[in-house]
Every structure is written in structure tokens, then in C-alpha cells.
XYZ file of C-alpha atoms in Angstrom:
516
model
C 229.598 136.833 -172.440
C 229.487 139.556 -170.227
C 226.769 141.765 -169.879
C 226.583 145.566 -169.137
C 226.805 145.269 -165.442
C 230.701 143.666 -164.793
C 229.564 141.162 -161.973
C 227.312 139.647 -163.832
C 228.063 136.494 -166.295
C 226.655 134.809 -168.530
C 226.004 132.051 -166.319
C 224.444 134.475 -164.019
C 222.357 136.354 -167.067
C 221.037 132.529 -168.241
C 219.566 131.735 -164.541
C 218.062 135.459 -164.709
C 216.887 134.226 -168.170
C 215.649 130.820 -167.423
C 213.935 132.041 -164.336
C 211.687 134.704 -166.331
C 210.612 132.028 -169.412
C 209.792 129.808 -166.336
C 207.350 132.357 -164.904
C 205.757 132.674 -168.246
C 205.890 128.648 -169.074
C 203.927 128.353 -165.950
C 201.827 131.535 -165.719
C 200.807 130.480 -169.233
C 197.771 128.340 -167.749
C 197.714 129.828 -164.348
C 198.272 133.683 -164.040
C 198.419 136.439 -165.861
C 200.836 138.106 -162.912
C 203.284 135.329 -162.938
C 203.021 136.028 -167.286
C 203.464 139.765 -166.750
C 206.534 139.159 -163.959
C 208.364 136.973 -166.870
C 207.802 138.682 -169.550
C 209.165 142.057 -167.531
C 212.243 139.435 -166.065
C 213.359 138.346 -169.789
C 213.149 141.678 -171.348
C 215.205 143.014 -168.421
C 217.809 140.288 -168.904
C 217.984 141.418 -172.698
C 218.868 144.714 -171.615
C 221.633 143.675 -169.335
C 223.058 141.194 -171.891
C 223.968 144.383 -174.111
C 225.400 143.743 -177.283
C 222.390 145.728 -179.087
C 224.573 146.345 -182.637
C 223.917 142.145 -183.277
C 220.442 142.263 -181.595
C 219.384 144.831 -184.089
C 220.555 142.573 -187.102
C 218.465 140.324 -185.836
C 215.615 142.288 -186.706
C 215.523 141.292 -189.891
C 214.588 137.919 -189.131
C 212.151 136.636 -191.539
C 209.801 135.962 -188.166
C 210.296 139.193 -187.112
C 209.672 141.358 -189.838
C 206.098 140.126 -190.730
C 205.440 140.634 -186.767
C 207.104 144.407 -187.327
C 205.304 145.082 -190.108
C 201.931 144.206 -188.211
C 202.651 146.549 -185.484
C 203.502 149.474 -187.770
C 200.411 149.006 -189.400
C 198.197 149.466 -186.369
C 200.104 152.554 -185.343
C 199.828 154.168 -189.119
C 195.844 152.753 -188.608
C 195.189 155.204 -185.377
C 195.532 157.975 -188.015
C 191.674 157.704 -189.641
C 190.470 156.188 -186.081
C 188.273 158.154 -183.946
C 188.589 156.632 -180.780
C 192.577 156.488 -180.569
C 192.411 155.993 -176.910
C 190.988 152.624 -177.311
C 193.636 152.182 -180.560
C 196.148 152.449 -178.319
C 194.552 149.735 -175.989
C 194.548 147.305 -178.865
C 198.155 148.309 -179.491
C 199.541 147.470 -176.211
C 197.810 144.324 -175.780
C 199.468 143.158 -178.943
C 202.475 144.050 -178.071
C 203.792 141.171 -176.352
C 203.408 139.585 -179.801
C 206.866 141.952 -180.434
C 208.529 142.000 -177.620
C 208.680 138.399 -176.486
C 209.967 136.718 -179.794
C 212.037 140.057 -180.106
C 213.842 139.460 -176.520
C 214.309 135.516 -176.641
C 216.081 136.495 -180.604
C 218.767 138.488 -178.638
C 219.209 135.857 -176.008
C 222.521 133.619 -176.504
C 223.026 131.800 -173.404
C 220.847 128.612 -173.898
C 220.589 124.998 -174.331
C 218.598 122.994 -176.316
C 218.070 121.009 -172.775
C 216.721 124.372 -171.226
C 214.226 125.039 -173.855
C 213.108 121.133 -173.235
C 212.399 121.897 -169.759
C 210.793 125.521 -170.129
C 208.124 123.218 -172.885
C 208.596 120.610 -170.011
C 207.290 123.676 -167.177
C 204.581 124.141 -169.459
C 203.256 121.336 -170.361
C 203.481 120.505 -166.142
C 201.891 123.468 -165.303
C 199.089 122.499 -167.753
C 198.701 119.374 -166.133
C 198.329 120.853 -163.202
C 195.959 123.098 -163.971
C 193.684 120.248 -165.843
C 194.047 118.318 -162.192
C 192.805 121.112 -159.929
C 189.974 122.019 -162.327
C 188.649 118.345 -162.774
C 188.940 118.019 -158.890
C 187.375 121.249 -158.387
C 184.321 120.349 -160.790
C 183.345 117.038 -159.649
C 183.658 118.159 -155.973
C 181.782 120.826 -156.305
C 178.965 119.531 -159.395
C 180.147 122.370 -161.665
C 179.843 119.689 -164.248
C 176.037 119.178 -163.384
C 174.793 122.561 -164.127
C 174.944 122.314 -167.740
C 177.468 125.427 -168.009
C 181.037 123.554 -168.949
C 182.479 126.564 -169.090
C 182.923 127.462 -165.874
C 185.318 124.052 -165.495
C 187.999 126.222 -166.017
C 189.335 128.123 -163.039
C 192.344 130.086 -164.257
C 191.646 130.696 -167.633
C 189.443 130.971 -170.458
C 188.561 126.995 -171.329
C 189.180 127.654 -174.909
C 192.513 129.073 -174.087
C 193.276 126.058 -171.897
C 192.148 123.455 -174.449
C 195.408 124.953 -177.225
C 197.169 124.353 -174.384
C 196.365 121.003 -173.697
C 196.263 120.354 -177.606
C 199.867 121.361 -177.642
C 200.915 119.796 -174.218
C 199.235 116.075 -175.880
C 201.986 116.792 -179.233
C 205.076 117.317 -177.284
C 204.227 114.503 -174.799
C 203.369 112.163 -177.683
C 206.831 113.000 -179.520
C 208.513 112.778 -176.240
C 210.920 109.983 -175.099
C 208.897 109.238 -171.981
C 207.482 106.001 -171.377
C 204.485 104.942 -173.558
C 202.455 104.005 -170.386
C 202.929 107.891 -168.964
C 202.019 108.951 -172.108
C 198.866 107.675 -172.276
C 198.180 108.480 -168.698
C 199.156 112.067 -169.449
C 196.789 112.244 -172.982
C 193.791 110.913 -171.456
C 193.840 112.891 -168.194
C 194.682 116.233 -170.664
C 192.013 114.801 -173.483
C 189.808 114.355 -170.284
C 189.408 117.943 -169.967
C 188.294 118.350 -173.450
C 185.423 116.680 -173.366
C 183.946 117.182 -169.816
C 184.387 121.071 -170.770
C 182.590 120.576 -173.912
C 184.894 122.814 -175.619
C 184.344 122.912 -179.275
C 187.782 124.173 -180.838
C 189.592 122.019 -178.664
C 187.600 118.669 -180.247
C 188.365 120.260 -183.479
C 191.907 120.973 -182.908
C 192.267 117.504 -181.363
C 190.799 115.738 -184.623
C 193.059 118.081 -186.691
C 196.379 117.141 -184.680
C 195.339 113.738 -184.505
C 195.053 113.493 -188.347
C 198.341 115.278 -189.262
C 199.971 113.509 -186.463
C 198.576 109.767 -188.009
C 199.269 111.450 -191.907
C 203.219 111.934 -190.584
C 203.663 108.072 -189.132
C 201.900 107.216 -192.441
C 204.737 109.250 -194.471
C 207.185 107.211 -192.966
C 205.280 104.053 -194.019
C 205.091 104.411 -197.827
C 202.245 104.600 -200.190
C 200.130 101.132 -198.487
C 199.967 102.894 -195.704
C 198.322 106.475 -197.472
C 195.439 104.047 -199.087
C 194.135 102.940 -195.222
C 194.777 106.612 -194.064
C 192.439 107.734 -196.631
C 190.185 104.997 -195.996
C 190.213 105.794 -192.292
C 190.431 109.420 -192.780
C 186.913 109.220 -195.610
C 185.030 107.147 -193.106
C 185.520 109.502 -190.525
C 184.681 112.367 -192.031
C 181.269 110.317 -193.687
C 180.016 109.409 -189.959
C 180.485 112.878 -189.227
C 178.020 113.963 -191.909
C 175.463 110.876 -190.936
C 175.622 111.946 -187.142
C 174.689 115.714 -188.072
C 172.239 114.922 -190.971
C 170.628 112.257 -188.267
C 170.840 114.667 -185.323
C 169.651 117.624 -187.068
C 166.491 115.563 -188.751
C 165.676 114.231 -185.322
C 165.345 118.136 -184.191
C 163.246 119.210 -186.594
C 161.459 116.289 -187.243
C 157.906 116.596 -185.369
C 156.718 113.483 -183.266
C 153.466 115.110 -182.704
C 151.489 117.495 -184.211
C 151.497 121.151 -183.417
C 147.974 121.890 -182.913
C 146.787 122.078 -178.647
C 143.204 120.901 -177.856
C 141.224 123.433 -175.470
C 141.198 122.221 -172.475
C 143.854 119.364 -170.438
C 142.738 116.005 -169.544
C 142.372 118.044 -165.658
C 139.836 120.176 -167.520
C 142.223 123.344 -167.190
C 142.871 125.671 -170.062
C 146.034 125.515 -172.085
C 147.762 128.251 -173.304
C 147.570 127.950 -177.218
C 147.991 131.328 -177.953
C 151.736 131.050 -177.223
C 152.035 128.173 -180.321
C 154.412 130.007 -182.872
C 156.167 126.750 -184.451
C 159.232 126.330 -182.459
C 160.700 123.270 -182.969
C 163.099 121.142 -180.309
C 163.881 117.526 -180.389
C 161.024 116.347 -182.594
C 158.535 118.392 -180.186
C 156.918 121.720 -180.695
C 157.979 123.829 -177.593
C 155.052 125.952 -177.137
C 152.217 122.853 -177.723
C 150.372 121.393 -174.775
C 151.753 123.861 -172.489
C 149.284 124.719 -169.248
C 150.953 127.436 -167.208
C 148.768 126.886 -164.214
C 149.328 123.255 -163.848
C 152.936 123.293 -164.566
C 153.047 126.026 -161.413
C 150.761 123.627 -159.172
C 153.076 120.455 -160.454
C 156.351 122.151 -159.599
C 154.865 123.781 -156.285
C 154.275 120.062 -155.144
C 157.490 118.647 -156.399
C 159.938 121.712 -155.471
C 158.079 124.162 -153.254
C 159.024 126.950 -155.358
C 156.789 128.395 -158.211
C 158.228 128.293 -162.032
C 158.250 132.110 -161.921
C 161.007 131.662 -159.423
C 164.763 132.184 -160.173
C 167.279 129.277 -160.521
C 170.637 129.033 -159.716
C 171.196 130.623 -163.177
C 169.081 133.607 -162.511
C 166.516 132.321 -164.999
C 163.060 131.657 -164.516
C 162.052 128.292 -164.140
C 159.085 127.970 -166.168
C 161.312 128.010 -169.478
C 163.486 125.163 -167.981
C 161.046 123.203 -167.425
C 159.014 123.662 -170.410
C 162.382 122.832 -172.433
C 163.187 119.333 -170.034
C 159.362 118.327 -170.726
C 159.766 119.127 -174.328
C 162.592 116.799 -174.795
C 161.455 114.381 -172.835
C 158.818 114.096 -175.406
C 156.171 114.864 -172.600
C 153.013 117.542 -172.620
C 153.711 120.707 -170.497
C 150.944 119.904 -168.418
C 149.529 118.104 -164.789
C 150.400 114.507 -166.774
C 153.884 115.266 -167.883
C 154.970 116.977 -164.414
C 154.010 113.926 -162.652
C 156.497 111.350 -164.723
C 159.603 113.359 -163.591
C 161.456 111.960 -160.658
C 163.272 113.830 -157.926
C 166.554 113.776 -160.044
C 164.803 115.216 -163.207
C 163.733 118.299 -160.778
C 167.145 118.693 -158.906
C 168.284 119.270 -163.346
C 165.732 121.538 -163.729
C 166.604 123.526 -160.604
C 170.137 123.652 -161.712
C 169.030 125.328 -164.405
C 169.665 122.286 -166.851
C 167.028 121.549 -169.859
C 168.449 118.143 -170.761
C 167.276 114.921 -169.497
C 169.995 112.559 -168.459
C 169.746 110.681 -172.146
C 172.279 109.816 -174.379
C 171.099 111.918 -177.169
C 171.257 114.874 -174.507
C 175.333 113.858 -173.454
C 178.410 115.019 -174.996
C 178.538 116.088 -178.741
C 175.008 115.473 -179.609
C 174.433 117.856 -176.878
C 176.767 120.828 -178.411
C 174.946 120.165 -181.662
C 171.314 120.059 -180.733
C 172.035 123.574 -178.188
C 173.539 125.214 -181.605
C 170.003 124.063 -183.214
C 167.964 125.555 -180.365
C 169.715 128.757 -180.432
C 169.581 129.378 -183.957
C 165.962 128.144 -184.164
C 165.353 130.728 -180.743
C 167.304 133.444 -182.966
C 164.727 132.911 -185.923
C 161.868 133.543 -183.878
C 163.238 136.176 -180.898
C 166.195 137.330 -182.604
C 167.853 136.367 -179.291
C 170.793 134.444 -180.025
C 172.589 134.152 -176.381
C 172.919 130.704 -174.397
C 175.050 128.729 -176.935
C 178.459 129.834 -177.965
C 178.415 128.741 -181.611
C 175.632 130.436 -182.235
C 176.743 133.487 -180.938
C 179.996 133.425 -182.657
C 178.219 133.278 -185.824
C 176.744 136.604 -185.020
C 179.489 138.436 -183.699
C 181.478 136.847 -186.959
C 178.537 138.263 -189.441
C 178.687 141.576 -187.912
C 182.377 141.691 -188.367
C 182.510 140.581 -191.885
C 179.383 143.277 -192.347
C 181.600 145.978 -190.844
C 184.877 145.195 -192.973
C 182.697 145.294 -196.298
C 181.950 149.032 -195.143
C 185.525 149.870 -195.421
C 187.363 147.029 -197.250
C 190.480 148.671 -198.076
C 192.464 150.776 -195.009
C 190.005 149.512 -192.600
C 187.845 151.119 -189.782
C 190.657 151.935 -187.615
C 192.684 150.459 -184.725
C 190.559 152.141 -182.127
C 187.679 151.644 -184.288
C 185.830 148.631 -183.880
C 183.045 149.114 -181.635
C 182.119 151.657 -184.417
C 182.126 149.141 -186.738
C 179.815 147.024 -185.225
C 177.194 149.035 -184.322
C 175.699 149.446 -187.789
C 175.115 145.493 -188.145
C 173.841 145.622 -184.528
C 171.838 147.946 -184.787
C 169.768 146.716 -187.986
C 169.307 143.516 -186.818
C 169.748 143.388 -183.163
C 168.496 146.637 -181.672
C 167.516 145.667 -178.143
C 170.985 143.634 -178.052
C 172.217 145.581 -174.863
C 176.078 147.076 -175.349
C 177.969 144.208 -173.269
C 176.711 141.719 -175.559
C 177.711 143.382 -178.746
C 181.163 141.488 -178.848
C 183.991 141.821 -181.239
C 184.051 138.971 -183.806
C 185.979 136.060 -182.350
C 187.596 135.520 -185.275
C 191.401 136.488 -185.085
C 190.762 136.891 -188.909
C 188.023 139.127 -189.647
C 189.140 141.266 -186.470
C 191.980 142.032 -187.955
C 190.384 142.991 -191.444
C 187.676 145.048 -189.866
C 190.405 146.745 -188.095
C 193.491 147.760 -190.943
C 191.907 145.903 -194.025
C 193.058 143.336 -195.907
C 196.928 143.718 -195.684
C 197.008 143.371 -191.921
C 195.381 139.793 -192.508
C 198.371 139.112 -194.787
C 200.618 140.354 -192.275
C 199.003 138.152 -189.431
C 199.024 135.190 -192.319
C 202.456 135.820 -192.782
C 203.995 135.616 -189.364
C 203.093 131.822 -189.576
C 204.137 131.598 -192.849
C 207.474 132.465 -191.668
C 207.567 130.426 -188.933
C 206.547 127.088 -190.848
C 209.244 127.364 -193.158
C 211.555 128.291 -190.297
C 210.736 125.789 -187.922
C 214.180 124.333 -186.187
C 214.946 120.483 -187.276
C 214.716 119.588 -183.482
C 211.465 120.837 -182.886
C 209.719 120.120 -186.452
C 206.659 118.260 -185.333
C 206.108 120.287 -182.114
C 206.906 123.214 -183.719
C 204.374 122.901 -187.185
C 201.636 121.931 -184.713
C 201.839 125.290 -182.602
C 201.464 127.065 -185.935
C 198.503 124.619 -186.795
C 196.893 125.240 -183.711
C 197.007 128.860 -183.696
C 195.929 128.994 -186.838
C 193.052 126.969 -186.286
C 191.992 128.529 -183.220
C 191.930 131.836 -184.662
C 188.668 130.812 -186.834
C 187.073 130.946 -183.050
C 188.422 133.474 -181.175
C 190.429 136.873 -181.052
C 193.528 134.529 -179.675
C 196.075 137.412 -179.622
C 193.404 140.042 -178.353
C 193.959 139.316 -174.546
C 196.687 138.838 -172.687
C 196.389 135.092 -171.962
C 196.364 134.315 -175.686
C 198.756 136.866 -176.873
C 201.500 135.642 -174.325
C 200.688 131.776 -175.274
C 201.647 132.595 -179.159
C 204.582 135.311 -177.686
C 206.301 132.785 -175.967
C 206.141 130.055 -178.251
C 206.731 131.983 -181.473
C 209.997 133.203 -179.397
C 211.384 129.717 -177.826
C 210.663 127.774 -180.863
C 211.633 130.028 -184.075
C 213.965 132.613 -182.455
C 215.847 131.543 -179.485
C 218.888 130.158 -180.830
C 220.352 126.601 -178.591
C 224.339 127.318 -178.216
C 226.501 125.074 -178.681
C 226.354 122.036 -175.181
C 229.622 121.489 -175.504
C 230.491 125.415 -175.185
């Protein structure tokens, strides 16, 4: 069909078309310019494709409308906001959440074998990106400072790991060779784990469960009794590693109590002994601040009141890497680390290169640390768990304060402040974050029947799910669902664009006909 300008087909309007959903496919885990260039491209292709009597039929998709609804609701919510500058903020970044599914409903000039390749682009460009970062860490011993995060040079590494999680389902129900398939899951699961990134282990386990609990559909009822064998001994060394891990934390090796002087005849520093617990080892026992300055002087040249590459003083570094290394914080214990255990500590790392210290353990013992260093200092920073349990507290605090309309789209720094204040005073303003929780963000912001709205939209589009893309397409919805337990997915552009696009391409953009 011809669109509002004469010279221009529909052959001409689908490259247009095809060439804006390729900018996003790819900006997805790259740029937010190349995101913001396609989703201006697509919605400028809508316009010229005319025909706006059937487009606005289709807004009463059942996809839409929950989507609709959700965006009326935080424009009617700017009404008992104070701050509807900011209200308007939220608005537009949610936006795209509208407008993308909204555009790629009104589009009629695709194939099924175009959509295959724009989830094709993606899941490339993904790739891609998972290459270059990998490269970029091991070149550069990123991965040695003990901060995964910063593995991740385009984009948030949450963000990236839902899009590797979805990139690993469309490659597994792909038709490509089973050897490429594994190449392409392990290099993609790579990432994963050297980024340490805890919703994407989660999300993997989840996928990885309803993917096994679909092949086991197919294979009757036998198959259901291993599945649930498999599935309950999974789950029980789960519970044994974390009861195990968390009694070896807070199980004490030694006792607490610091004798006067070292075996060097220097003072310790016993007055600092409060009962934090690491490892087995209580942090602030046998610690001699003037021998652990001589000891590092020797070994480093630098003092432990120095900086480290993290900006941190040394001093607590090094207490922590003595502490779980079981050793006193003193002349003796300095002397049994080796160069390597020094070049850790100077990169700012307080792990020993053990296996308890490696991988998952590791996630779980920093949560304990930081919620046993929040007991004593009310200082929760340094571990991202423990953080989000804050900022997800404070939330849920500030919804119970208005649990019915809401504090207001603009409203949530407001919110906050009450619970911050009370308990975390001296927390300065950059660190009082929003809840990282898709769910309670919404609630704190337009009450309870924006969180059925948000519910809804995935309602919607797991009972509309097209035939061809029925795995691929409940998995998305799975994901985001998931992920939104952990962060405020659709509160940045990145994440709001990742669900936009999909939403659109897999529940709204309608294939024509290939032999048309």
C-alpha cells in the first residue's frame, strides 16, 4: 500500500521500516543514540504509511489497552504531585513503552522472515557486545579488581544479562546447528558469571527450568517424576550451600578477646573489638595498626592510610584479606602474604584467591558482610543485594504512607526521604536511590492499580503470544517479569526500549502474508 507521500511504496516504506527496528535491535546492547535514531525512524514510517482510521482500531488491542491505561494513570497522578516537573520526567521516559508497540501495531508491510532477522540483529549485536567486553576485561584486569560490574562497557550489566538470557532462548529454539549453539550459550553464559551478575544467574536457572519442564511436556508423565527429582535436588543443594556458607561466616574459629600486647611487644588496638563477624574471624581482633603500617611500608612502599585504586584506604583492605585468610592483623600475619596477595590488596580486593572467595560463594558471603557492616555502621554500600534491600524497604515504607492513589508521579524522592531519614540520616542524597523494584516503584508512585496495570500488560501478552514465537515469546514475558523484582527495568531508557521493542515485534506486529 501506498503511503501519504505518492513516490513512496510499500516496498520502499518496509526498507524505511526494517532499517529503524534494525537501529533499535542493535542499539539495544550498544547505544542509546542508535535506540533513539530507530525508534524516531519507525514512528516516522508510521506516519507516512497513513491509513490512521485502521491504526486507531487497533488501539483496542488487548496489549495496548493495559499499556494505555498505565500511561493515563501517571498523567491523572501529576494532579496530587508536588514536583510535576520531575512527573513529567518519569512520564516521558515511559513513554517508549507506548509508542513502540503502538507504531510496530500499525505497521503492515512485514514478514515473518524480517522479524527473524531483526531477533537475529539482536541477538548478533549481543554477541558482539559480550565479545568486546570479555576482551576488554581480561586485557585490561577489570576482572581482577573485584568490581564485576564495570565488565560491561555499553550498558548496565544487569541490563545486558536479560539480554543475553533472551539471546540463549531464541538461539536454543533456533534451527542452527547444535555445535553453534553451544558455542553461542557458553560464550553468552560466559558473561554471566565472570560479571557476577545476580538476576542474570537467577533468570538463567528460571529459563533453564521452564525450558527443561517444556521438553519434559512433550515426554509424558515418566519424564515429570525425574524433572521433579532433578528439579527437588537442586533446589535442596541450594539450601545446604547457603545454610553451610552462611554458618561458616558466622561461625568463630577463634575467640574474640585480643591479649595486650603482640608477640613484637607492640600494643594492639582492642578498643576497636565491637563483634564483627567475617568468615569465621572477628574483624576487629588482633588488629595492631602500627605494625600493619610498618608490614605494608616494607611490602608496598605505601602506608595503609594511603588510597587504592578504589579511592579507599588501605588499612580496611587489608584488615578484611588478613581476616579471611584466617590470619592476626599484626607483624606475623603481614609477613605470610606473598607479592600476589599485596598486588589484591592494592587493587582494592579483600578476597584471597580461595575457592570459598570465587564465584557464588563470593556474592553470598559480600551480601553477609554488608548486612553484618549495616548492623553495626548502618552503612550498607559495597554490595548490591544489600543495598537493594534498602532502597526496596524504603519503598515499601513510603507506599504504606499513601497506599491508595499513591505519592505522585513526580513524587518519589518525597517518598523516600521519611524512611531515609529515620534510619539513614547521614546517607548523603545520591545514595538515596529509588527502589529497584519495577514493582514497588510503581505502587509508591500511583498505588496499587498502577501495579495491576503494569501486571496486566504481561498478562495480555502471555495469552496473546503468536503460535510462531510461543517459547521465545513466554520467556521475554518471564524475564521481564523476573527482572523487575531487581530493578526499575522500564525506568531508563535502555530498559524501557528492550521491553518497547519486544512487546511490539512479538505481540503486535502482524507477519503478512509471504506469498503476498
Amino acid at each position: 500500500m501506498a503511503g501519504l507521500i505518492p513516490f513512496l511504496t510499500s516496498k520502499h516504506l518496509n526498507v524505511l521500516f526494517l532499517t529503524g527496528a534494525l537501529f533499535i535491535a542493535i542499539g539495544i546492547p550498544f547505544s542509546l543514540v542508535m535506540m533513539s535514531m530507530g525508534t524516531i525512524g519507525v514512528s516516522v514510517v508510521y506516519i507516512l504509511e497513513g491509513g490512521f482510521k485502521e491504526k486507531f482500531r487497533k488501539l483496542n488491542h488487548p496489549v495496548l489497552k493495559p499499556i494505555i491505561a498505565l500511561i493515563l494513570l501517571l498523567l491523572v497522578s501529576l494532579l496530587w504531585s508536588s514536583d510535576i516537573k520531575t512527573g513529567v520526567r518519569v512520564i516521558r521516559k515511559v513513554i517508549p513503552l507506548l509508542v513502540i508497540p503502538l507504531v510496530f501495531s500499525g505497521i503492515s508491510s512485514v514478514s515473518k522472515r524480517q522479524i527473524n532477522l531483526l531477533i537475529w540483529a539482536f541477538v548478533a549485536a549481543t554477541a558482539l557486545s559480550v565479545l568486546i567486553n570479555i576482551a576488554v576485561a581480561f586485557s585490561s584486569g577489570t576482572l581482577t579488581l573485584g568490581n564485576p560490574r564495570k565488565i560491561s562497557l555499553f550498558v548496565s550489566h544487569i541490563r545486558l544479562s536479560l539480554y543475553i538470557v533472551l539471546s540463549i532462548v531464541w538461539v536454543c529454539y533456533s534451527n542452527v546447528h547444535w555445535i553453534l549453539k553451544v558455542l553461542i550459550v557458553s560464550v553468552l553464559s560466559m558473561f554471566v558469571f565472570l560479571a557476577q551478575t545476580f538476576t542474570g544467574m537467577i533468570l538463567l536457572f528460571v529459563i533453564s527450568m521452564a525450558v527443561l519442564l517444556g521438553v519434559l511436556t512433550i515426554n509424558g508423565s515418566q519424564a515429570f517424576k525425574y524433572f521433579r527429582l532433578v528439579f527437588s535436588t537442586l533446589i535442596l543443594m541450594a539450601f545446604a550451600f547457603l545454610a553451610y556458607t552462611t554458618y561458616d561466616f558466622y561461625n568463630p574459629n577463634f575467640p574474640e578477646a585480643t591479649p595486650e600486647f603482640t608477640e613484637n611487644g607492640k600494643r594492639y588496638n582492642p578498643e576497636l573489638e565491637n563483634g564483627f563477624i567475617e568468615n569465621g574471624n572477628f574483624l576487629w581482633s588482633y588488629v595492631s595498626f602500627s605494625e600493619l603500617d610498618e608490614g605494608f611500608k616494607a611490602a608496598t612502599g605505601q602506608s595503609v592510610w594511603a588510597k587504592n585504586k578504589d579511592g579507599n584506604e588501605s588499612y580496611g583492605v587489608l584488615i578484611r584479606y588478613l581476616n579471611n585468610k584466617g590470619l592476626k592483623k599484626n607483624a606475623t600475619g603481614i609477613s605470610q602474604l606473598d607479592s600476589a596477595d599485596f598486588q589484591r590488596i592494592l587493587l582494592g580486593s579483600p578476597y584471597p584467591d580461595l575457592w570459598k572467595y570465587r564465584g557464588f560463594s563470593k556474592r553470598v558471603r559480600g551480601l553477609l558482610f554488608h548486612l553484618e557492616k549495616s548492623r553495626f555502621s548502618k552503612d550498607f554500600r559495597g554490595n548490591s543485594i544489600a543495598e537493594k534491600i534498602v532502597f526496596q524497604t524504603a519503598g515499601w515504607r513510603a507506599y504504606l504512607n499513601s497506599p491508595i492513589i499513591g505519592a505522585g508521579t513526580g513524587d518519589m524522592k518525597e517518598a523516600l526521604a521519611g524512611y531515609y531519614d529515620e534510619v539513614y540520616p547521614n546517607l548523603p542524597d545520591e545514595r538515596r536511590r529509588k527502589p529497584h523494584n519495577q514493582y514497588i516503584s510503581y505502587l509508591v508512585l500511583a498505588g496499587p492499580l498502577a501495579l495491576f496495570l503494569l501486571i496486566m500488560i504481561f498478562v495480555q501478552q502471555w495469552r496473546n503470544v503468536p503460535p510462531e514465537f510461543v517459547n521465545f515469546g513466554k520467556a521475554f514475558v518471564i524475564i521481564v517479569l523476573v527482572s523487575f523484582l531487581g530493578e526499575d527495568t522500564i525506568g531508563s531508557q535502555a530498559g524501557v526500549t528492550f521491553v518497547a521493542f519486544f512487546s511490539g515485534l512479538l505481540f503486535l506486529l502482524k507477519p503478512r502474508d509471504e506469498s503476498e
